[in-house]
PDB file of C-alpha atoms in Angstrom:
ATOM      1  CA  UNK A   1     -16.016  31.093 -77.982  1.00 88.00           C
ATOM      2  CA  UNK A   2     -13.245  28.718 -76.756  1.00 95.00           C
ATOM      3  CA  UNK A   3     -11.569  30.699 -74.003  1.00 98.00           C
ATOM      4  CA  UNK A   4      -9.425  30.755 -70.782  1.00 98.00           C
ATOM      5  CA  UNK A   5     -10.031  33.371 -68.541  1.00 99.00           C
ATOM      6  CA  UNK A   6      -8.034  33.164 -66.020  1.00 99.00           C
ATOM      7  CA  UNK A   7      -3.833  32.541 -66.753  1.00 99.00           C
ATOM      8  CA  UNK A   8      -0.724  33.114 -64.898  1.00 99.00           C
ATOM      9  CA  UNK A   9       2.796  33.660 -65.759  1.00 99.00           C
ATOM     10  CA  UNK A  10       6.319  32.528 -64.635  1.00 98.00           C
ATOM     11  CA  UNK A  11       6.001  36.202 -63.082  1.00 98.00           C
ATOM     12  CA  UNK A  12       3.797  34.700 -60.281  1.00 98.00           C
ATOM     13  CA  UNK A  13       6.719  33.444 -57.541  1.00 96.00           C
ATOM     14  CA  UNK A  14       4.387  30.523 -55.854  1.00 96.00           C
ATOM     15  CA  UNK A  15       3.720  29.208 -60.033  1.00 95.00           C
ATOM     16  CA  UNK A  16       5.558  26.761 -61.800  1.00 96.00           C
ATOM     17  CA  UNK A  17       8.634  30.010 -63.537  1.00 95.00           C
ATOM     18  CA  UNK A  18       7.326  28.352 -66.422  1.00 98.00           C
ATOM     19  CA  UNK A  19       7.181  30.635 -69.295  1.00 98.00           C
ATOM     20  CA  UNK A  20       3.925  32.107 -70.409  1.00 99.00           C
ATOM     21  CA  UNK A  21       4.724  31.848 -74.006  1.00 99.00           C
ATOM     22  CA  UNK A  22       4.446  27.995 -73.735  1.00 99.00           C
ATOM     23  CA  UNK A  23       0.989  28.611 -72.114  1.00 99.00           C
ATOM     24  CA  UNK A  24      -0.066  30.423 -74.957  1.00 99.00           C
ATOM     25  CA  UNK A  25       1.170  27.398 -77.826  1.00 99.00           C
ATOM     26  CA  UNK A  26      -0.555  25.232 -75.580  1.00 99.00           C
ATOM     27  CA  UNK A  27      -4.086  27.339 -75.582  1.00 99.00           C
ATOM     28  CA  UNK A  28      -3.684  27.669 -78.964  1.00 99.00           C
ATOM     29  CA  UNK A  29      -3.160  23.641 -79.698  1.00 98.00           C
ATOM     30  CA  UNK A  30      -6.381  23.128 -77.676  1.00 98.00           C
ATOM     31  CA  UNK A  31      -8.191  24.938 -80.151  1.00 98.00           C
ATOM     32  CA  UNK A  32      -8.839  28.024 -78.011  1.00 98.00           C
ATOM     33  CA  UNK A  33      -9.611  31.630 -79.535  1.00 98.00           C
ATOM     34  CA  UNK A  34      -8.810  33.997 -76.322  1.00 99.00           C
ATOM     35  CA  UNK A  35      -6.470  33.786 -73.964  1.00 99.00           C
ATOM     36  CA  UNK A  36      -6.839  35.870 -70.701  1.00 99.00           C
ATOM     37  CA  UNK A  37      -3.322  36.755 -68.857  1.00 99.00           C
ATOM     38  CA  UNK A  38      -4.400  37.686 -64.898  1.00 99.00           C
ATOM     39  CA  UNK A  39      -1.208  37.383 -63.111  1.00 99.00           C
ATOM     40  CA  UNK A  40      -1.468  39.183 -59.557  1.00 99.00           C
ATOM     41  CA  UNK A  41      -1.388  42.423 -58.853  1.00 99.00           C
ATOM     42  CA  UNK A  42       1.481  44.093 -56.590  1.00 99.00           C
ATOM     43  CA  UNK A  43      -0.162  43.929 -53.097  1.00 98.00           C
ATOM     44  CA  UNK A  44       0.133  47.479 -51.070  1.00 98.00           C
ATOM     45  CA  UNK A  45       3.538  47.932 -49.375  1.00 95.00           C
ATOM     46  CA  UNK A  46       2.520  48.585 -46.059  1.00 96.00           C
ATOM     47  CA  UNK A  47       0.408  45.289 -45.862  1.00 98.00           C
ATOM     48  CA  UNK A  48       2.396  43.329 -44.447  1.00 96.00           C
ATOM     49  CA  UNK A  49       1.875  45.098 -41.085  1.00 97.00           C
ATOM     50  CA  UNK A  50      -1.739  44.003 -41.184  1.00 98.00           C
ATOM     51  CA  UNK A  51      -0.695  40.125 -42.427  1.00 98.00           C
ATOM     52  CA  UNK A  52      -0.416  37.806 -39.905  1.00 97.00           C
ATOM     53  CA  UNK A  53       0.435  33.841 -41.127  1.00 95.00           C
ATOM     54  CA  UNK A  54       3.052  31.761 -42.979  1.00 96.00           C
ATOM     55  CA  UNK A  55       6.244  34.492 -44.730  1.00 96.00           C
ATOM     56  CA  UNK A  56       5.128  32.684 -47.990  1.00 96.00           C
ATOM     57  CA  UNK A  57       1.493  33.747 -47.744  1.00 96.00           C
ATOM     58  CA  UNK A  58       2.381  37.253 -48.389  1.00 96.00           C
ATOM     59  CA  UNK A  59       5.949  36.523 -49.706  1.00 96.00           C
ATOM     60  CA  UNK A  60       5.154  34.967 -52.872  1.00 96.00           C
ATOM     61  CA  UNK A  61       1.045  36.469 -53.369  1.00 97.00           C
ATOM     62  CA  UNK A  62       2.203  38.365 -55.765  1.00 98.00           C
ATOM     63  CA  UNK A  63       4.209  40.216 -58.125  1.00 98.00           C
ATOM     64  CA  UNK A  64       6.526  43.368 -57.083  1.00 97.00           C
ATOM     65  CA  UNK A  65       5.946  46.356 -58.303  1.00 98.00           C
ATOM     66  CA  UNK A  66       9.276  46.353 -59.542  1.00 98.00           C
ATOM     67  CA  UNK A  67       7.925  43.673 -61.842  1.00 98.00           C
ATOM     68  CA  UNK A  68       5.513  45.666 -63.878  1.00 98.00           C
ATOM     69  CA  UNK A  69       7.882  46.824 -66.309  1.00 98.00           C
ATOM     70  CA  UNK A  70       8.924  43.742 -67.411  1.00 99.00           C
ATOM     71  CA  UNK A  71       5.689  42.163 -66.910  1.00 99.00           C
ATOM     72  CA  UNK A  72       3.967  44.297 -69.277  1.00 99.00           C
ATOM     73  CA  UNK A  73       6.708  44.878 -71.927  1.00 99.00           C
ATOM     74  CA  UNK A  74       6.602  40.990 -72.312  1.00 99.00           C
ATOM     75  CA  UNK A  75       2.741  40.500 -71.923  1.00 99.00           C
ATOM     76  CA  UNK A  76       2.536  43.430 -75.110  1.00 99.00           C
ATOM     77  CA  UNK A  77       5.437  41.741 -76.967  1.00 99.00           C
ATOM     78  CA  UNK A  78       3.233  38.173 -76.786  1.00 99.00           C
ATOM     79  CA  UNK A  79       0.359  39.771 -77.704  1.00 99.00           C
ATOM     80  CA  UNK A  80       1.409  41.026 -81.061  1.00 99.00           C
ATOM     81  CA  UNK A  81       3.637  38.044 -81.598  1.00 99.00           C
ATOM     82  CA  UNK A  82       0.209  35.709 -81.996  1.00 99.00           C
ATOM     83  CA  UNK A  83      -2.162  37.972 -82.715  1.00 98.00           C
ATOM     84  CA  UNK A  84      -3.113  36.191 -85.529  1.00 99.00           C
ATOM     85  CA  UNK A  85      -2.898  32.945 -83.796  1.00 99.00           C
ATOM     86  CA  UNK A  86      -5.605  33.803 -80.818  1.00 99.00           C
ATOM     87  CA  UNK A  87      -6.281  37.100 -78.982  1.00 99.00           C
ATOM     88  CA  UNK A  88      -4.774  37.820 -76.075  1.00 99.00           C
ATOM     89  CA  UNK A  89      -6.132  39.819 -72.913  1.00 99.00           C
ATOM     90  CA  UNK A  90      -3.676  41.412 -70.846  1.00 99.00           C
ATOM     91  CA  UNK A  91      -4.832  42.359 -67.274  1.00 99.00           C
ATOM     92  CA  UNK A  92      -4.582  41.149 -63.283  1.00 99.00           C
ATOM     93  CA  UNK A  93      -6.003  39.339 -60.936  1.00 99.00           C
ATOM     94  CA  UNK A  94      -6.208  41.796 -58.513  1.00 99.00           C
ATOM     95  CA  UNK A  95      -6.643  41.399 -54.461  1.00 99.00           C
ATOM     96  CA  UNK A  96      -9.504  42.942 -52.608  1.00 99.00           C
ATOM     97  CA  UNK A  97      -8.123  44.381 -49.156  1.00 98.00           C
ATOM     98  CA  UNK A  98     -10.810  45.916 -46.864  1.00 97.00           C
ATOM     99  CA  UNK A  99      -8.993  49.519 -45.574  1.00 98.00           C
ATOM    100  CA  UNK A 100      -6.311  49.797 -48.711  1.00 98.00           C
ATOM    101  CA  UNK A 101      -8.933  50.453 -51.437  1.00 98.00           C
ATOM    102  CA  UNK A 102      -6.996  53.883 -52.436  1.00 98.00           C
ATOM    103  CA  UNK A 103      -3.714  51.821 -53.285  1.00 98.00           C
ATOM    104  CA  UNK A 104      -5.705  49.199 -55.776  1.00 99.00           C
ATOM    105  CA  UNK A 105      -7.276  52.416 -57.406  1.00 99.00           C
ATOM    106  CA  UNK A 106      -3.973  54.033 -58.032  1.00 98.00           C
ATOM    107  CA  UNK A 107      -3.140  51.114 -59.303  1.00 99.00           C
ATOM    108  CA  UNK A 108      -5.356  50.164 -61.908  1.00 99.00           C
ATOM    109  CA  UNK A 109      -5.680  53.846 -62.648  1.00 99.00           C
ATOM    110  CA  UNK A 110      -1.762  53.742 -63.459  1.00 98.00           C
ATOM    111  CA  UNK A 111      -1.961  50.091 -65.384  1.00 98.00           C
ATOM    112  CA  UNK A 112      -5.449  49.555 -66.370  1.00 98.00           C
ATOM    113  CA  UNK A 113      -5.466  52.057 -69.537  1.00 98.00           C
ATOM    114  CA  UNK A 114      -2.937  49.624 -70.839  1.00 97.00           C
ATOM    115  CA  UNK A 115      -4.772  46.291 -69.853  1.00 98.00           C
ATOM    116  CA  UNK A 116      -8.126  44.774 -71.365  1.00 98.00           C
ATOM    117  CA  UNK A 117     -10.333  42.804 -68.791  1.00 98.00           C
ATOM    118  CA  UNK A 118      -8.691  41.625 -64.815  1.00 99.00           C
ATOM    119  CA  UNK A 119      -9.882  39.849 -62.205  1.00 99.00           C
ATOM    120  CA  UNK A 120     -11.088  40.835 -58.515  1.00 99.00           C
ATOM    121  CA  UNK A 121     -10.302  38.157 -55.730  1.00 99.00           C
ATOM    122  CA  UNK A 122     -10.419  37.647 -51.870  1.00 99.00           C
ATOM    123  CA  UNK A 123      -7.628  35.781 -50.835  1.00 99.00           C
ATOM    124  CA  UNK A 124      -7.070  37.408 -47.781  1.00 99.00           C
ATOM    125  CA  UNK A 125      -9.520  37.710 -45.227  1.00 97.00           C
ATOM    126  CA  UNK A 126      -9.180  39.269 -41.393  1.00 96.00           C
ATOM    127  CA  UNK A 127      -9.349  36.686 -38.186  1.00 96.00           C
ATOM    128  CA  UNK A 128      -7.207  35.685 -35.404  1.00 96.00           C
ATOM    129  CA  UNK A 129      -6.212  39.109 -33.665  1.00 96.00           C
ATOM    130  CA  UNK A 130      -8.079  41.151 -36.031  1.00 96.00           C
ATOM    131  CA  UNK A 131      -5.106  40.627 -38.684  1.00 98.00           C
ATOM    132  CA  UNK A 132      -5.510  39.239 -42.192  1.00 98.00           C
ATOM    133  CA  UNK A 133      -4.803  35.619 -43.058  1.00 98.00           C
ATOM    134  CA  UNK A 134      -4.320  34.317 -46.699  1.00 98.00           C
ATOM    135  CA  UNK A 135      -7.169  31.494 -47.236  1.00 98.00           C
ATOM    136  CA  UNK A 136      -6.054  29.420 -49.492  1.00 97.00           C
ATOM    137  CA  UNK A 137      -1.477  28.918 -48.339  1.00 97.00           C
ATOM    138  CA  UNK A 138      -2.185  25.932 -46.907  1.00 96.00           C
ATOM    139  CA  UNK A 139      -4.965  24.685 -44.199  1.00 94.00           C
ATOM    140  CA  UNK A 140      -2.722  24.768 -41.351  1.00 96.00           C
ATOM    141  CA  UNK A 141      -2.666  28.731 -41.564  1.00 97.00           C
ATOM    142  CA  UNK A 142      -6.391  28.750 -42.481  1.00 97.00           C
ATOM    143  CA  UNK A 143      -7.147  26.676 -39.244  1.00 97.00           C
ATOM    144  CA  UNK A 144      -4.785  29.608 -37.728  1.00 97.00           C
ATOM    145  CA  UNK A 145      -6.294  32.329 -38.895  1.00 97.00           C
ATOM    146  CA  UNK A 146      -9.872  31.670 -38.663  1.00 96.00           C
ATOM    147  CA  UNK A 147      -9.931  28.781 -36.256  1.00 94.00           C
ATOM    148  CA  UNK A 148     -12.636  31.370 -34.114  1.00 91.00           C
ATOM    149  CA  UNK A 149     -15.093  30.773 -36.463  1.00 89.00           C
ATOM    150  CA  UNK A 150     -14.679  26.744 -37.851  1.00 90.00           C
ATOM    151  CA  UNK A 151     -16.614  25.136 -35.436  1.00 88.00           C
ATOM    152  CA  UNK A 152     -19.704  27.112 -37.157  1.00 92.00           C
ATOM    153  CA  UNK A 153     -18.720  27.076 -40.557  1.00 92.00           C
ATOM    154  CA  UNK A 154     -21.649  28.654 -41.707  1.00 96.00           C
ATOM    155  CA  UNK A 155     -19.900  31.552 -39.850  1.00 95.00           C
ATOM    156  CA  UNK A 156     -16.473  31.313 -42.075  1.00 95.00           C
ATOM    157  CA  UNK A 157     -18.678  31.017 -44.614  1.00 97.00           C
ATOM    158  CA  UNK A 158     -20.259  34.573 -43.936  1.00 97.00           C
ATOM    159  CA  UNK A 159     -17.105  36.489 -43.219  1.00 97.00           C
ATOM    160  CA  UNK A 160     -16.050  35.234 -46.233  1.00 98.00           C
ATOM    161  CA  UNK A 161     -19.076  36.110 -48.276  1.00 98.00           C
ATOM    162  CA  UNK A 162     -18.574  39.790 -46.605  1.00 98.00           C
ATOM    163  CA  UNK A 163     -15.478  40.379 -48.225  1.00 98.00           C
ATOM    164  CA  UNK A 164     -16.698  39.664 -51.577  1.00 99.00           C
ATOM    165  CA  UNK A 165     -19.334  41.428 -51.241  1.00 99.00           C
ATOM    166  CA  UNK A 166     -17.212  44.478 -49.856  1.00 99.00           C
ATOM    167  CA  UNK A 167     -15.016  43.775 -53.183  1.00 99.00           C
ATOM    168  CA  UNK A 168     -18.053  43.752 -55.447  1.00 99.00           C
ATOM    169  CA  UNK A 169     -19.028  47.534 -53.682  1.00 99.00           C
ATOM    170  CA  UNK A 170     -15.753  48.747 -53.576  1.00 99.00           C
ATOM    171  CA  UNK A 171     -14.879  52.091 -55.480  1.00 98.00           C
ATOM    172  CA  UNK A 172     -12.143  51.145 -57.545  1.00 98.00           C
ATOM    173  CA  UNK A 173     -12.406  53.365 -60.247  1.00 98.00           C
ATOM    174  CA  UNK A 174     -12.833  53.491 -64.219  1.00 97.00           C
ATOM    175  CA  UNK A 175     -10.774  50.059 -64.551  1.00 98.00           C
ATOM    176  CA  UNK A 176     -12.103  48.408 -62.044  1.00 98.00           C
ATOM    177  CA  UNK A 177     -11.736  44.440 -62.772  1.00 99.00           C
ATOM    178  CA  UNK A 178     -14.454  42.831 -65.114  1.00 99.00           C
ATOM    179  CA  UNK A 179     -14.904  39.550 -63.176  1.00 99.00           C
ATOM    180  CA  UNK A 180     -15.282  38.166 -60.093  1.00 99.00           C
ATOM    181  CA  UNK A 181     -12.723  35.342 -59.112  1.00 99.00           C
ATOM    182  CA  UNK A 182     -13.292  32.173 -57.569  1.00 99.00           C
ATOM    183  CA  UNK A 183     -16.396  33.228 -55.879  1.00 98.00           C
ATOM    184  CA  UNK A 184     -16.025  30.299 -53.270  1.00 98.00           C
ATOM    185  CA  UNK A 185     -12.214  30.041 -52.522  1.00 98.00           C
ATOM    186  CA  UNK A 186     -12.810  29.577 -48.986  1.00 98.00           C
ATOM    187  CA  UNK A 187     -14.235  26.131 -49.783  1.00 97.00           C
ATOM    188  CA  UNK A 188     -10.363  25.223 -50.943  1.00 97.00           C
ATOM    189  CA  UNK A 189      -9.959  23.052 -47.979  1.00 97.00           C
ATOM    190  CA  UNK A 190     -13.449  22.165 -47.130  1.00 96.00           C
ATOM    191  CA  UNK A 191     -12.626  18.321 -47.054  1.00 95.00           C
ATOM    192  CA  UNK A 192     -10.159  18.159 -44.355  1.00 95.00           C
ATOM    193  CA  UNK A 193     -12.161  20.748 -42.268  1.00 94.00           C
ATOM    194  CA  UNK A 194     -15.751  19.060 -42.810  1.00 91.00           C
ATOM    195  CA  UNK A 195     -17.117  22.167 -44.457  1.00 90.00           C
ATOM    196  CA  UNK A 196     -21.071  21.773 -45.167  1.00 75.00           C
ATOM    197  CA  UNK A 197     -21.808  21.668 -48.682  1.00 75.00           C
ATOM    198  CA  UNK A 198     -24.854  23.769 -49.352  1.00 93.00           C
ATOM    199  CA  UNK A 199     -25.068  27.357 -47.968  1.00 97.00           C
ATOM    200  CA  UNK A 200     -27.404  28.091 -45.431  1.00 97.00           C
ATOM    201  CA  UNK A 201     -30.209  30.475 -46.036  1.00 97.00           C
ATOM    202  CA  UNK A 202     -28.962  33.189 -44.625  1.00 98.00           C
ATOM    203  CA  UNK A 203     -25.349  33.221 -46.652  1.00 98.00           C
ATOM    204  CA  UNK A 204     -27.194  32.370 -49.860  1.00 98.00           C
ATOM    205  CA  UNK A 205     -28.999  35.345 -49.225  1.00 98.00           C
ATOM    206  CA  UNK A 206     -25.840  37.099 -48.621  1.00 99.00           C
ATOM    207  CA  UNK A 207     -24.408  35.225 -51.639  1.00 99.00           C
ATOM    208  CA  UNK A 208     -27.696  36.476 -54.160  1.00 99.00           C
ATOM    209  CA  UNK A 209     -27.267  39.828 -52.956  1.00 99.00           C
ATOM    210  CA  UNK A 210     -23.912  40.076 -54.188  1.00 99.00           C
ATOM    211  CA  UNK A 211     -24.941  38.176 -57.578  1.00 99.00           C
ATOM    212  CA  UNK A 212     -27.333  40.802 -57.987  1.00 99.00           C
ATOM    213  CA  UNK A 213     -24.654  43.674 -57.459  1.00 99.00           C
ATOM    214  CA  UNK A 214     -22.547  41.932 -59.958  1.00 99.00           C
ATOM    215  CA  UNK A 215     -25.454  41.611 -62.545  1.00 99.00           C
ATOM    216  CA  UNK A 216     -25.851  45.181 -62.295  1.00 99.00           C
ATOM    217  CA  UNK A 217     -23.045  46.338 -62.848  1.00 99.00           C
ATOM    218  CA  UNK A 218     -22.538  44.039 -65.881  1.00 99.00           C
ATOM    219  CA  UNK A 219     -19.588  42.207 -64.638  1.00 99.00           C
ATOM    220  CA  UNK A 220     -19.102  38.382 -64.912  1.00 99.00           C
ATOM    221  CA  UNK A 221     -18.267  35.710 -62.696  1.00 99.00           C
ATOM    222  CA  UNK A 222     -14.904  33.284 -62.975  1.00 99.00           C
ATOM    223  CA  UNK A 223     -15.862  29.664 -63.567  1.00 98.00           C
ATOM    224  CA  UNK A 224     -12.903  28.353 -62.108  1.00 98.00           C
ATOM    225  CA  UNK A 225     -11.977  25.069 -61.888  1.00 98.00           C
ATOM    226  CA  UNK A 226      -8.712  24.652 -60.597  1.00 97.00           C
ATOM    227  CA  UNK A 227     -10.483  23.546 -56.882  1.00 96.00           C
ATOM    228  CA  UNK A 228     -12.029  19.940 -58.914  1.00 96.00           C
ATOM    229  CA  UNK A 229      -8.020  19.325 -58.940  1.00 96.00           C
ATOM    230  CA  UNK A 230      -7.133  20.630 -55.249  1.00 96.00           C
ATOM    231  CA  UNK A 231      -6.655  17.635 -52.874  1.00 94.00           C
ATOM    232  CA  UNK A 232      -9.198  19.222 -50.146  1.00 96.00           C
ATOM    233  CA  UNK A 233     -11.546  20.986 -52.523  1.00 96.00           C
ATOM    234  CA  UNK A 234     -12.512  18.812 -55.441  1.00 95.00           C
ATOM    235  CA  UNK A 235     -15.088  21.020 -56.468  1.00 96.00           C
ATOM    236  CA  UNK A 236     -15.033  23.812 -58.876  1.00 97.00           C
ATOM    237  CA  UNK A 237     -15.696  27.719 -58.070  1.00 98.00           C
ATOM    238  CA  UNK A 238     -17.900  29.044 -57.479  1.00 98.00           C
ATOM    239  CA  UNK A 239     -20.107  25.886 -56.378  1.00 96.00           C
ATOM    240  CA  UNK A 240     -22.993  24.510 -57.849  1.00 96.00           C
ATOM    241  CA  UNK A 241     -25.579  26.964 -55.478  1.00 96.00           C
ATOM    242  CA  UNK A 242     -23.955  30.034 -56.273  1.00 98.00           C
ATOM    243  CA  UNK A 243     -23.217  28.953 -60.369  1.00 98.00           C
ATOM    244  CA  UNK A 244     -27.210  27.858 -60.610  1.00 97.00           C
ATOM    245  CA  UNK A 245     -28.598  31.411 -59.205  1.00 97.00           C
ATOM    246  CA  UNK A 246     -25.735  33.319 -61.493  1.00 98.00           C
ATOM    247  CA  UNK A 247     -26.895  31.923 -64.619  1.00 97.00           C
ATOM    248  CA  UNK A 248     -30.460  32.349 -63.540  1.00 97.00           C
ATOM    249  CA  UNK A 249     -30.361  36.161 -63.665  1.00 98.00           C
ATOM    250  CA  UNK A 250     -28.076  36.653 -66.651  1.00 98.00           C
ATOM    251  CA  UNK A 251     -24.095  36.838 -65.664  1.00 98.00           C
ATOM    252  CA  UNK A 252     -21.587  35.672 -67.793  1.00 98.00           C
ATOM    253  CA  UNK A 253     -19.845  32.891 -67.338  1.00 98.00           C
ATOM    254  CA  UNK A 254     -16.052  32.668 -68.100  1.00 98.00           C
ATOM    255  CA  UNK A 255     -14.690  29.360 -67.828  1.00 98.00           C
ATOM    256  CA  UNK A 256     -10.680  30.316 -66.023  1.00 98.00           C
ATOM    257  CA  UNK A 257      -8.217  27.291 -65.664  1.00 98.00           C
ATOM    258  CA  UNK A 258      -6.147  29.486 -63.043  1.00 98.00           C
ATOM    259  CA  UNK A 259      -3.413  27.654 -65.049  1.00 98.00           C
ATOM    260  CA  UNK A 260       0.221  28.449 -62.987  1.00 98.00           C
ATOM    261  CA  UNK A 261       2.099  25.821 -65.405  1.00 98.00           C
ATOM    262  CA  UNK A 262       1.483  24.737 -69.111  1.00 98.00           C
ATOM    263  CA  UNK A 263      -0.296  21.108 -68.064  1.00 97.00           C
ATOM    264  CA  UNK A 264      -2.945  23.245 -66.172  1.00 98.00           C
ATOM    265  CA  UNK A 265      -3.775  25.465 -69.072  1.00 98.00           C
ATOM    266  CA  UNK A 266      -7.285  24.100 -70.204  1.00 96.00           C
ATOM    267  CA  UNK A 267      -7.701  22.283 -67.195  1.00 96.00           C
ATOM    268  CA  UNK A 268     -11.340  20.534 -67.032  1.00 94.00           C
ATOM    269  CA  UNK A 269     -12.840  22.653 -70.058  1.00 94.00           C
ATOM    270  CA  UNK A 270     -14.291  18.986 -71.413  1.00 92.00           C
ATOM    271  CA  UNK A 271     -16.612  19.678 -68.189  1.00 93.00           C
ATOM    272  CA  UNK A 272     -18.154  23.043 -68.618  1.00 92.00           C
ATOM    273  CA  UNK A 273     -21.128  21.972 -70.488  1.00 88.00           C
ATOM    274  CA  UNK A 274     -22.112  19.258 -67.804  1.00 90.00           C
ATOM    275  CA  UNK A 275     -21.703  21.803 -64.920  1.00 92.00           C
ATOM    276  CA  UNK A 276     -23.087  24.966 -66.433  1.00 88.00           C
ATOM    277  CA  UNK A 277     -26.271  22.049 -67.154  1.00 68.00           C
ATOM    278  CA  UNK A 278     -26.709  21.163 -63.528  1.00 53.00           C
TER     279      UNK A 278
END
C-alpha cells in the first residue's frame, strides 16, 4: 500500500506553518492510500533543566501542551473530511528521554486512546557535562555536545545506539508508539564530521540486539528518507547495515517522508524499491 508514515503539521514551530490540509491534497495527488500525521509530542516541562545547547533546540522540538487541543480537534476534523479520499492516522512522534519515562506514559496514556499508530525517536542524547544535547539542531551544537566522544566515532555511534535501545525497552505503557524513527539520526551530519560509514562489530551487535527487541515486540521500523536530502547526511535512515538485517528477520518497513512542508510530502518514494533491494 502507497503510504507516508511519517508527516508533520504547521503545529511543529521549526516546520514550514504550512497547513497540513495541503499535505494531505498533495498525498492524495501522488496516488497515496494512508497518510500518517506524527507531529511531536509536548516534551516534559521540567526538561529544560537537563538541556544544555542552542534556545531553539528545545524551543521549537516540539509542540506545547497547550497545543493539544487544537492539534487534535483539527487532526479529527481532517480525518473525517477525506476519509473517503485516503485514511488518515493520527498519532506523534514522540521523544525518548532517559530519567522522564513516567511523563511520556502519562502522556500517551492521556492521548493515545484517541490516536492510531506514533512514532518513538532519540533526538536528544546526554554529553558535555552530563546534560542532554539535541542531535540533529545544527552540527555546531552536536560538535558541542558530544565533542568527548567524535574523535572515536564508533563511540558516538554507541551512545547513540544506547538510547535507542533504552527507547525500544522502555515501559511506556498500552500506547506505546508502533515504530521506531530514524533509527540512525545521529548520522545527520556525518559528512562534515567524517563519520565512518559501516558500523563496527561491536555497535552492529548493539544495533541487532535492538532489531531483535523490536521484532519481538512486533513493532516496525521508519524508513526515513528525509537524511538523502540533508546537506551533511545524504543517506537515508536507518542506513543500509541496519535496513539489510531488519528485513532479514521480518520487521516492517514503513517508508516516512518526515515531510515539514507540502514539497517534502512523498519525498524519494520513487526510491524505496531500489533501497529495500540492496
Amino acid at each position: 500500500m502507497l503510504m507516508d508514515g511519517h508527516t508533520h503539521t504547521e503545529f511543529c514551530p521549526h516546520g514550514s506553518r504550512e497547513p497540513v490540509e495541503k499535505m494531505i491534497q498533495r498525498a492524495i495527488g501522488l496516488g497515496m492510500k494512508k497518510y500518517c500525521i506524527t507531529e511531536h509530542a509536548p516534551l516534559p516541562p521540567d526538561f529544560k533543566q537537563s538541556y544544555e545547547g542552542s534556545s531553539s533546540g528545545i524551543d521549537e522540538a516540539s509542540m506545547e501542551m497547550s497545543d493539544m487541543p487544537a492539534y487534535m480537534k483539527q487532526m479529527k476534523s481532517l480525518q473525517e473530511k477525506y476519509k473517503s479520499d485516503i485514511e488518515i492516522s493520527i498519532g506523534f512522534e514522540v521523544d525518548y528521554l532517559q530519567g522522564f519515562e513516567d511523563f511520556t506514559k502519562r502522556f500517551l496514556d492521556e492521548y493515545g486512546p484517541q490516536t492510531q499508530e506514533s512514532i518513538l525517536s532519540v533526538h536528544f542524547m546526554k554529553g558535555t557535562d552530563g546534560k542532554f544535547w539535541c542531535i540533529d539542531n545544527g552540527f555546531e551544537d552536536f560538535e558541542q555536545g558530544f565533542k568527548d566522544f567524535l574523535d572515536t566515532p564508533q563511540h558516538v555511534f554507541r551512545e547513540y545506539y544506547f538510547s535507542v535501545q533504552k527507547s525500544v525497552k522502555a515501559d511506556l505503557g498500552k500506547y506505546r508508539p508502533i515504530r521506531i524513527g530514524h533509527m540512525s539520526l545521529v548520522r545527520k551530519y556525518q559528512d562534515h564530521f567524517h563519520l565512518t560509514e559501516d558500523l563496527n562489530d561491536e555497535n552492529m551487535s548493539l544495533a541487532q540486539n535492538i532489531l531483535f527487541d523490536v521484532k519481538a515486540q512486533h513493532r516496525q521500523l521508519d524508513l526515513n528518507l528525509a537524511g538523502l536530502y540533508k546537506p551533511y547526511c545524504n543517506d537515508f535512515y536507518p542506513g543500509k547495515q541496519i535496513l539489510k538485517q531488519a528485513e532479514s528477520i521480518g520487521i516492517p518497513i514503513v517508508y516516512g517522508s518526515d515531510a515539514h512542508d507540502i514539497e517534502s510530502v512523498g519525498h524519494g518514494i520513487h526510491l524505496i524499491n531500489t533501497i529495500t533491494n540492496y
